[in-house]
PDB file of C-alpha atoms and ligand atoms in Angstrom:
ATOM      1  CA  UNK A 224       0.010  -0.188   0.394  1.00 74.00           C
ATOM      2  CA  UNK A 225       1.779   3.208  -0.690  1.00 91.00           C
ATOM      3  CA  UNK A 226       1.531   6.243   2.517  1.00 96.00           C
ATOM      4  CA  UNK A 227      -0.428   9.241   2.529  1.00 98.00           C
ATOM      5  CA  UNK A 228       1.359  12.254   3.692  1.00 98.00           C
ATOM      6  CA  UNK A 229      -1.829  14.781   5.184  1.00 98.00           C
ATOM      7  CA  UNK A 230      -0.361  17.149   6.919  1.00 98.00           C
ATOM      8  CA  UNK A 231      -2.625  20.247   9.168  1.00 98.00           C
ATOM      9  CA  UNK A 232      -2.370  23.882   9.005  1.00 98.00           C
ATOM     10  CA  UNK A 233      -4.074  27.336  10.277  1.00 97.00           C
ATOM     11  CA  UNK A 234      -3.431  29.921  12.597  1.00 94.00           C
ATOM     12  CA  UNK A 235      -3.718  29.369  16.843  1.00 90.00           C
ATOM     13  CA  UNK A 236      -7.034  29.288  17.519  1.00 86.00           C
ATOM     14  CA  UNK A 237      -8.351  27.432  14.593  1.00 87.00           C
ATOM     15  CA  UNK A 238      -9.335  23.980  15.865  1.00 87.00           C
ATOM     16  CA  UNK A 239      -7.678  22.140  13.575  1.00 90.00           C
ATOM     17  CA  UNK A 240      -6.204  19.650  16.156  1.00 90.00           C
ATOM     18  CA  UNK A 241      -9.638  18.750  17.575  1.00 90.00           C
ATOM     19  CA  UNK A 242      -9.983  16.758  13.976  1.00 93.00           C
ATOM     20  CA  UNK A 243      -6.734  14.499  14.066  1.00 95.00           C
ATOM     21  CA  UNK A 244      -8.100  11.922  15.449  1.00 95.00           C
ATOM     22  CA  UNK A 245     -12.067  11.708  14.071  1.00 94.00           C
ATOM     23  CA  UNK A 246      -9.300  11.456  10.581  1.00 97.00           C
ATOM     24  CA  UNK A 247      -7.346   8.613  12.091  1.00 97.00           C
ATOM     25  CA  UNK A 248      -9.490   6.425  12.844  1.00 97.00           C
ATOM     26  CA  UNK A 249     -11.591   6.471  10.251  1.00 97.00           C
ATOM     27  CA  UNK A 250      -8.214   5.384   8.043  1.00 98.00           C
ATOM     28  CA  UNK A 251      -7.770   2.485  10.147  1.00 97.00           C
ATOM     29  CA  UNK A 252     -11.271   1.817  10.497  1.00 96.00           C
ATOM     30  CA  UNK A 253     -10.439   1.213   6.533  1.00 96.00           C
ATOM     31  CA  UNK A 254      -7.176  -0.979   7.987  1.00 97.00           C
ATOM     32  CA  UNK A 255      -4.655   1.323   7.138  1.00 97.00           C
ATOM     33  CA  UNK A 256      -2.026   1.496  10.056  1.00 98.00           C
ATOM     34  CA  UNK A 257      -2.173   5.308  10.555  1.00 98.00           C
ATOM     35  CA  UNK A 258       0.397   7.352  12.041  1.00 98.00           C
ATOM     36  CA  UNK A 259      -0.047  10.410  14.753  1.00 98.00           C
ATOM     37  CA  UNK A 260       2.668  13.302  14.837  1.00 98.00           C
ATOM     38  CA  UNK A 261       3.369  16.921  14.957  1.00 98.00           C
ATOM     39  CA  UNK A 262       5.879  20.276  14.277  1.00 98.00           C
ATOM     40  CA  UNK A 263       7.676  20.926  15.702  1.00 98.00           C
ATOM     41  CA  UNK A 264       8.189  17.703  18.041  1.00 98.00           C
ATOM     42  CA  UNK A 265       7.310  13.888  16.921  1.00 98.00           C
ATOM     43  CA  UNK A 266      11.179  12.648  17.619  1.00 98.00           C
ATOM     44  CA  UNK A 267      13.170  12.948  21.661  1.00 98.00           C
ATOM     45  CA  UNK A 268      14.980  15.750  19.975  1.00 98.00           C
ATOM     46  CA  UNK A 269      12.186  17.725  18.407  1.00 98.00           C
ATOM     47  CA  UNK A 270      10.588  17.528  20.672  1.00 98.00           C
ATOM     48  CA  UNK A 271      13.258  18.944  23.038  1.00 98.00           C
ATOM     49  CA  UNK A 272      13.714  21.801  20.147  1.00 98.00           C
ATOM     50  CA  UNK A 273       9.832  22.962  20.343  1.00 98.00           C
ATOM     51  CA  UNK A 274      10.037  23.014  23.862  1.00 98.00           C
ATOM     52  CA  UNK A 275      12.851  26.056  23.468  1.00 97.00           C
ATOM     53  CA  UNK A 276      10.777  27.293  19.970  1.00 97.00           C
ATOM     54  CA  UNK A 277       7.845  28.201  21.734  1.00 96.00           C
ATOM     55  CA  UNK A 278       8.986  29.488  25.362  1.00 95.00           C
ATOM     56  CA  UNK A 279      12.792  30.681  24.934  1.00 96.00           C
ATOM     57  CA  UNK A 280      13.507  33.637  23.854  1.00 95.00           C
ATOM     58  CA  UNK A 281      15.181  34.099  19.682  1.00 95.00           C
ATOM     59  CA  UNK A 282      15.444  36.221  16.270  1.00 92.00           C
ATOM     60  CA  UNK A 283      13.479  34.864  13.101  1.00 91.00           C
ATOM     61  CA  UNK A 284      16.693  33.243  12.172  1.00 93.00           C
ATOM     62  CA  UNK A 285      17.683  31.017  15.116  1.00 95.00           C
ATOM     63  CA  UNK A 286      13.704  30.820  14.798  1.00 96.00           C
ATOM     64  CA  UNK A 287      13.044  29.939  11.740  1.00 97.00           C
ATOM     65  CA  UNK A 288      16.764  27.587  11.733  1.00 97.00           C
ATOM     66  CA  UNK A 289      15.016  25.719  14.686  1.00 98.00           C
ATOM     67  CA  UNK A 290      12.231  24.348  13.107  1.00 98.00           C
ATOM     68  CA  UNK A 291      13.728  22.945   9.855  1.00 98.00           C
ATOM     69  CA  UNK A 292      16.154  21.324  11.873  1.00 98.00           C
ATOM     70  CA  UNK A 293      13.746  19.692  14.117  1.00 98.00           C
ATOM     71  CA  UNK A 294      12.307  18.911  11.124  1.00 98.00           C
ATOM     72  CA  UNK A 295      15.035  17.044   9.418  1.00 98.00           C
ATOM     73  CA  UNK A 296      15.104  15.238  12.300  1.00 98.00           C
ATOM     74  CA  UNK A 297      11.459  14.140  12.221  1.00 98.00           C
ATOM     75  CA  UNK A 298      11.713  13.914   8.080  1.00 98.00           C
ATOM     76  CA  UNK A 299      14.275  11.103   9.084  1.00 98.00           C
ATOM     77  CA  UNK A 300      12.733   9.845  12.132  1.00 98.00           C
ATOM     78  CA  UNK A 301       9.331   9.166  11.646  1.00 98.00           C
ATOM     79  CA  UNK A 302       7.873  10.762   8.874  1.00 98.00           C
ATOM     80  CA  UNK A 303       9.877   9.024   5.407  1.00 98.00           C
ATOM     81  CA  UNK A 304       9.292   5.309   7.426  1.00 98.00           C
ATOM     82  CA  UNK A 305       6.512   5.316   7.934  1.00 98.00           C
ATOM     83  CA  UNK A 306       5.900   6.827   4.621  1.00 98.00           C
ATOM     84  CA  UNK A 307       7.427   3.792   3.509  1.00 97.00           C
ATOM     85  CA  UNK A 308       5.815   1.888   5.203  1.00 97.00           C
ATOM     86  CA  UNK A 309       2.743   1.744   3.707  1.00 98.00           C
ATOM     87  CA  UNK A 310       1.061   4.642   6.584  1.00 98.00           C
ATOM     88  CA  UNK A 311      -0.653   6.778   6.156  1.00 98.00           C
ATOM     89  CA  UNK A 312       0.974  10.381   7.778  1.00 98.00           C
ATOM     90  CA  UNK A 313      -1.370  12.814   9.286  1.00 98.00           C
ATOM     91  CA  UNK A 314       1.242  15.961  10.775  1.00 98.00           C
ATOM     92  CA  UNK A 315      -0.055  18.500  12.910  1.00 98.00           C
ATOM     93  CA  UNK A 316       1.290  21.069  10.431  1.00 98.00           C
ATOM     94  CA  UNK A 317       4.625  21.513   8.986  1.00 98.00           C
ATOM     95  CA  UNK A 318       6.620  24.042   6.023  1.00 98.00           C
ATOM     96  CA  UNK A 319       3.516  26.376   5.587  1.00 98.00           C
ATOM     97  CA  UNK A 320       3.106  27.206   8.883  1.00 98.00           C
ATOM     98  CA  UNK A 321       6.911  27.486   8.892  1.00 98.00           C
ATOM     99  CA  UNK A 322       6.385  30.408   6.067  1.00 98.00           C
ATOM    100  CA  UNK A 323       3.266  31.548   7.357  1.00 98.00           C
ATOM    101  CA  UNK A 324       4.575  32.315  11.101  1.00 97.00           C
ATOM    102  CA  UNK A 325       8.821  32.435   9.871  1.00 97.00           C
ATOM    103  CA  UNK A 326       7.955  34.124   6.836  1.00 97.00           C
ATOM    104  CA  UNK A 327       4.584  35.845   6.853  1.00 97.00           C
ATOM    105  CA  UNK A 328       4.257  36.420  10.468  1.00 96.00           C
ATOM    106  CA  UNK A 329       7.709  37.546  11.663  1.00 95.00           C
ATOM    107  CA  UNK A 330       9.144  38.901   7.860  1.00 95.00           C
ATOM    108  CA  UNK A 331      11.591  36.345   7.310  1.00 95.00           C
ATOM    109  CA  UNK A 332      12.895  36.403   3.839  1.00 96.00           C
ATOM    110  CA  UNK A 333      11.319  33.568   2.271  1.00 97.00           C
ATOM    111  CA  UNK A 334      13.652  32.553  -0.220  1.00 97.00           C
ATOM    112  CA  UNK A 335      15.608  31.810   1.782  1.00 96.00           C
ATOM    113  CA  UNK A 336      12.530  29.617   3.751  1.00 97.00           C
ATOM    114  CA  UNK A 337      12.959  27.718   0.348  1.00 98.00           C
ATOM    115  CA  UNK A 338      15.845  27.674   0.030  1.00 98.00           C
ATOM    116  CA  UNK A 339      16.034  25.980   3.182  1.00 98.00           C
ATOM    117  CA  UNK A 340      13.119  23.593   2.615  1.00 98.00           C
ATOM    118  CA  UNK A 341      15.055  22.158  -0.287  1.00 98.00           C
ATOM    119  CA  UNK A 342      17.549  21.482   1.882  1.00 98.00           C
ATOM    120  CA  UNK A 343      15.336  19.543   4.516  1.00 98.00           C
ATOM    121  CA  UNK A 344      13.501  17.453   2.853  1.00 98.00           C
ATOM    122  CA  UNK A 345      15.325  16.567   0.371  1.00 97.00           C
ATOM    123  CA  UNK A 346      14.475  12.919   0.342  1.00 95.00           C
ATOM    124  CA  UNK A 347      17.756  12.227  -2.108  1.00 93.00           C
ATOM    125  CA  UNK A 348      14.471  11.392  -4.816  1.00 92.00           C
ATOM    126  CA  UNK A 349      13.146  14.728  -4.811  1.00 95.00           C
ATOM    127  CA  UNK A 350      11.837  16.882  -2.316  1.00 97.00           C
ATOM    128  CA  UNK A 351       8.908  15.810   0.356  1.00 98.00           C
ATOM    129  CA  UNK A 352       5.080  17.271   0.314  1.00 98.00           C
ATOM    130  CA  UNK A 353       2.414  15.981   1.832  1.00 98.00           C
ATOM    131  CA  UNK A 354       0.032  14.820  -0.433  1.00 98.00           C
ATOM    132  CA  UNK A 355      -2.647  16.848   0.857  1.00 98.00           C
ATOM    133  CA  UNK A 356      -2.380  19.378   3.685  1.00 98.00           C
ATOM    134  CA  UNK A 357      -5.821  20.163   5.249  1.00 98.00           C
ATOM    135  CA  UNK A 358      -6.228  23.962   5.540  1.00 98.00           C
ATOM    136  CA  UNK A 359      -8.407  25.613   8.765  1.00 97.00           C
ATOM    137  CA  UNK A 360      -9.104  28.812   7.624  1.00 96.00           C
ATOM    138  CA  UNK A 361     -10.689  30.896  10.307  1.00 94.00           C
ATOM    139  CA  UNK A 362     -10.482  34.834  10.783  1.00 93.00           C
ATOM    140  CA  UNK A 363      -7.884  35.519  13.261  1.00 92.00           C
ATOM    141  CA  UNK A 364     -10.208  37.609  14.818  1.00 91.00           C
ATOM    142  CA  UNK A 365     -12.303  34.996  15.565  1.00 90.00           C
ATOM    143  CA  UNK A 366      -9.730  32.644  16.220  1.00 89.00           C
ATOM    144  CA  UNK A 367      -8.236  34.593  18.774  1.00 86.00           C
ATOM    145  CA  UNK A 368     -11.675  35.199  20.856  1.00 86.00           C
ATOM    146  CA  UNK A 369     -11.719  32.086  20.908  1.00 85.00           C
ATOM    147  CA  UNK A 370      -7.426  31.244  21.746  1.00 82.00           C
ATOM    148  CA  UNK A 371      -8.885  34.105  24.393  1.00 82.00           C
ATOM    149  CA  UNK A 372     -10.502  30.582  27.438  1.00 77.00           C
ATOM    150  CA  UNK A 373      -7.296  28.932  26.127  1.00 71.00           C
ATOM    151  CA  UNK A 374      -4.273  27.874  28.726  1.00 72.00           C
ATOM    152  CA  UNK A 375      -0.990  30.361  29.466  1.00 81.00           C
ATOM    153  CA  UNK A 376      -0.455  31.881  25.767  1.00 85.00           C
ATOM    154  CA  UNK A 377       4.033  30.177  23.957  1.00 87.00           C
ATOM    155  CA  UNK A 378       5.721  33.051  21.961  1.00 89.00           C
ATOM    156  CA  UNK A 379       3.330  32.555  19.116  1.00 88.00           C
ATOM    157  CA  UNK A 380       0.006  32.646  20.741  1.00 86.00           C
ATOM    158  CA  UNK A 381       0.564  35.633  22.442  1.00 85.00           C
ATOM    159  CA  UNK A 382       1.363  37.915  19.737  1.00 87.00           C
ATOM    160  CA  UNK A 383      -1.473  41.111  17.645  1.00 88.00           C
ATOM    161  CA  UNK A 384      -4.195  40.332  16.041  1.00 89.00           C
ATOM    162  CA  UNK A 385      -1.652  42.422  13.141  1.00 93.00           C
ATOM    163  CA  UNK A 386       1.001  38.768  12.858  1.00 94.00           C
ATOM    164  CA  UNK A 387      -1.981  36.874  12.840  1.00 94.00           C
ATOM    165  CA  UNK A 388      -3.624  38.659  10.358  1.00 95.00           C
ATOM    166  CA  UNK A 389       0.073  38.423   8.595  1.00 97.00           C
ATOM    167  CA  UNK A 390       0.038  34.590   9.093  1.00 97.00           C
ATOM    168  CA  UNK A 391      -3.396  34.357   7.810  1.00 97.00           C
ATOM    169  CA  UNK A 392      -2.352  35.746   4.823  1.00 97.00           C
ATOM    170  CA  UNK A 393       0.627  33.541   4.878  1.00 98.00           C
ATOM    171  CA  UNK A 394      -1.133  30.301   4.489  1.00 98.00           C
ATOM    172  CA  UNK A 395      -3.654  31.489   1.417  1.00 98.00           C
ATOM    173  CA  UNK A 396      -0.111  32.592  -0.187  1.00 98.00           C
ATOM    174  CA  UNK A 397       0.765  29.306  -0.034  1.00 98.00           C
ATOM    175  CA  UNK A 398      -2.588  27.219  -0.695  1.00 98.00           C
ATOM    176  CA  UNK A 399      -1.727  30.271  -4.664  1.00 98.00           C
ATOM    177  CA  UNK A 400       1.184  28.780  -5.278  1.00 97.00           C
ATOM    178  CA  UNK A 401       0.346  25.290  -4.958  1.00 97.00           C
ATOM    179  CA  UNK A 402      -4.176  24.567  -4.716  1.00 97.00           C
ATOM    180  CA  UNK A 403      -3.970  21.636  -6.358  1.00 97.00           C
ATOM    181  CA  UNK A 404      -2.467  20.518  -2.956  1.00 98.00           C
ATOM    182  CA  UNK A 405      -4.889  22.311  -0.284  1.00 98.00           C
ATOM    183  CA  UNK A 406      -8.091  21.808  -0.126  1.00 98.00           C
ATOM    184  CA  UNK A 407      -9.751  24.824   1.997  1.00 98.00           C
ATOM    185  CA  UNK A 408     -11.864  24.387   5.463  1.00 97.00           C
ATOM    186  CA  UNK A 409     -14.222  26.775   6.858  1.00 96.00           C
ATOM    187  CA  UNK A 410     -13.232  26.430  10.520  1.00 95.00           C
ATOM    188  CA  UNK A 411     -16.384  29.693  11.434  1.00 94.00           C
ATOM    189  CA  UNK A 412     -19.055  26.224  11.026  1.00 94.00           C
ATOM    190  CA  UNK A 413     -19.540  24.201  14.439  1.00 94.00           C
ATOM    191  CA  UNK A 414     -16.939  21.566  15.328  1.00 93.00           C
ATOM    192  CA  UNK A 415     -19.559  18.244  13.170  1.00 95.00           C
ATOM    193  CA  UNK A 416     -19.857  20.767  10.604  1.00 96.00           C
ATOM    194  CA  UNK A 417     -15.715  21.534  10.339  1.00 96.00           C
ATOM    195  CA  UNK A 418     -15.234  17.282  10.616  1.00 95.00           C
ATOM    196  CA  UNK A 419     -17.957  16.782   8.313  1.00 96.00           C
ATOM    197  CA  UNK A 420     -15.208  19.180   5.798  1.00 97.00           C
ATOM    198  CA  UNK A 421     -12.237  18.031   6.434  1.00 97.00           C
ATOM    199  CA  UNK A 422     -14.204  14.134   6.113  1.00 97.00           C
ATOM    200  CA  UNK A 423     -15.271  14.800   2.424  1.00 97.00           C
ATOM    201  CA  UNK A 424     -12.025  16.238   1.709  1.00 97.00           C
ATOM    202  CA  UNK A 425     -10.407  12.468   1.721  1.00 98.00           C
ATOM    203  CA  UNK A 426     -13.641  10.759   0.481  1.00 97.00           C
ATOM    204  CA  UNK A 427     -13.331  13.382  -2.812  1.00 97.00           C
ATOM    205  CA  UNK A 428      -9.760  12.096  -3.200  1.00 97.00           C
ATOM    206  CA  UNK A 429     -11.110   8.794  -2.240  1.00 96.00           C
ATOM    207  CA  UNK A 430      -9.388   7.727   0.065  1.00 97.00           C
ATOM    208  CA  UNK A 431     -11.421   7.359   2.550  1.00 97.00           C
ATOM    209  CA  UNK A 432     -15.276   6.216   1.768  1.00 95.00           C
ATOM    210  CA  UNK A 433     -18.215   7.953   1.830  1.00 92.00           C
ATOM    211  CA  UNK A 434     -19.222   7.989   5.262  1.00 81.00           C
ATOM    212  CA  UNK A 435     -22.683   5.911   5.756  1.00 63.00           C
TER     213      UNK A 435
HETATM  214  P1  TMP B  24       0.528  24.115  17.942  1.00 71.93           P
HETATM  215  O1  TMP B  24       0.295  24.866  18.696  1.00 71.93           O
HETATM  216  O2  TMP B  24      -0.813  23.517  17.087  1.00 71.93           O
HETATM  217  O3  TMP B  24       1.273  22.413  18.717  1.00 71.93           O
HETATM  218  O4  TMP B  24       2.166  24.474  16.581  1.00 71.93           O
HETATM  219  C1  TMP B  24       3.065  25.711  18.014  1.00 71.93           C
HETATM  220  C2  TMP B  24       3.159  26.416  17.550  1.00 71.93           C
HETATM  221  O5  TMP B  24       4.246  26.449  16.457  1.00 71.93           O
HETATM  222  C3  TMP B  24       2.082  27.698  16.701  1.00 71.93           C
HETATM  223  O6  TMP B  24       1.872  28.427  17.310  1.00 71.93           O
HETATM  224  C4  TMP B  24       2.244  27.377  15.306  1.00 71.93           C
HETATM  225  C5  TMP B  24       4.224  27.556  15.854  1.00 71.93           C
HETATM  226  N1  TMP B  24       4.235  26.975  15.030  1.00 71.93           N
HETATM  227  C6  TMP B  24       5.750  27.504  13.810  1.00 71.93           C
HETATM  228  O7  TMP B  24       5.453  28.874  14.341  1.00 71.93           O
HETATM  229  N2  TMP B  24       6.513  27.351  12.531  1.00 71.93           N
HETATM  230  C7  TMP B  24       6.807  26.142  12.009  1.00 71.93           C
HETATM  231  O8  TMP B  24       7.418  25.261  11.357  1.00 71.93           O
HETATM  232  C8  TMP B  24       5.597  24.863  12.876  1.00 71.93           C
HETATM  233  C9  TMP B  24       5.379  23.852  12.194  1.00 71.93           C
HETATM  234  C10 TMP B  24       4.768  25.819  14.185  1.00 71.93           C
END
């Protein structure tokens, strides 16, 4: 069976993480083996880098390099072996987040990020990219209202409304640059409707059967 690499993206508060588990169960119900993982993180080393990048002050270059360092380890230790086994890899964030947050949010050079993307995601047979990215698109004002009730914010969650406007624009730019890879999920619906939209994107690709 061919592996599938599906990433989940969106600004903080968009609610994407809620839907990973249900989709994992849906694939498992089809007899698929699922690897559920996240970025930054997913390996012991990358989780240590996550703790640093979410909590310690640093400049945008340092931040971008740590994101890609964590990604390199994650790809080598977890994602590539899982895809070779034929797993469905469901990954909470990937490189689109680096373009959206470090690129558009922080204003870091997009050309440098593209170079790093090419190096870090090079498998020897090409540059690894997701087969599909579910982009949970929510107006930043709605996301901010949801986050106001959330846990203590990290270095990203505590950013300004203007930052999240830029991050949202960054996701839109990534989608426009590669529309076939993206499914935009309108995240300003009920959780049930959002779950249905996410599932529909997989049914449309014949990766899951229509719900009975
Ligand atoms: P999470 O809250 O979805 O687990 O993501 C952690 C934070 O890390 C989130 O605020 C977005 C940020 N992030 C980046 O800034 N760049 C990246 O490349 C990734 C993967 C996450």
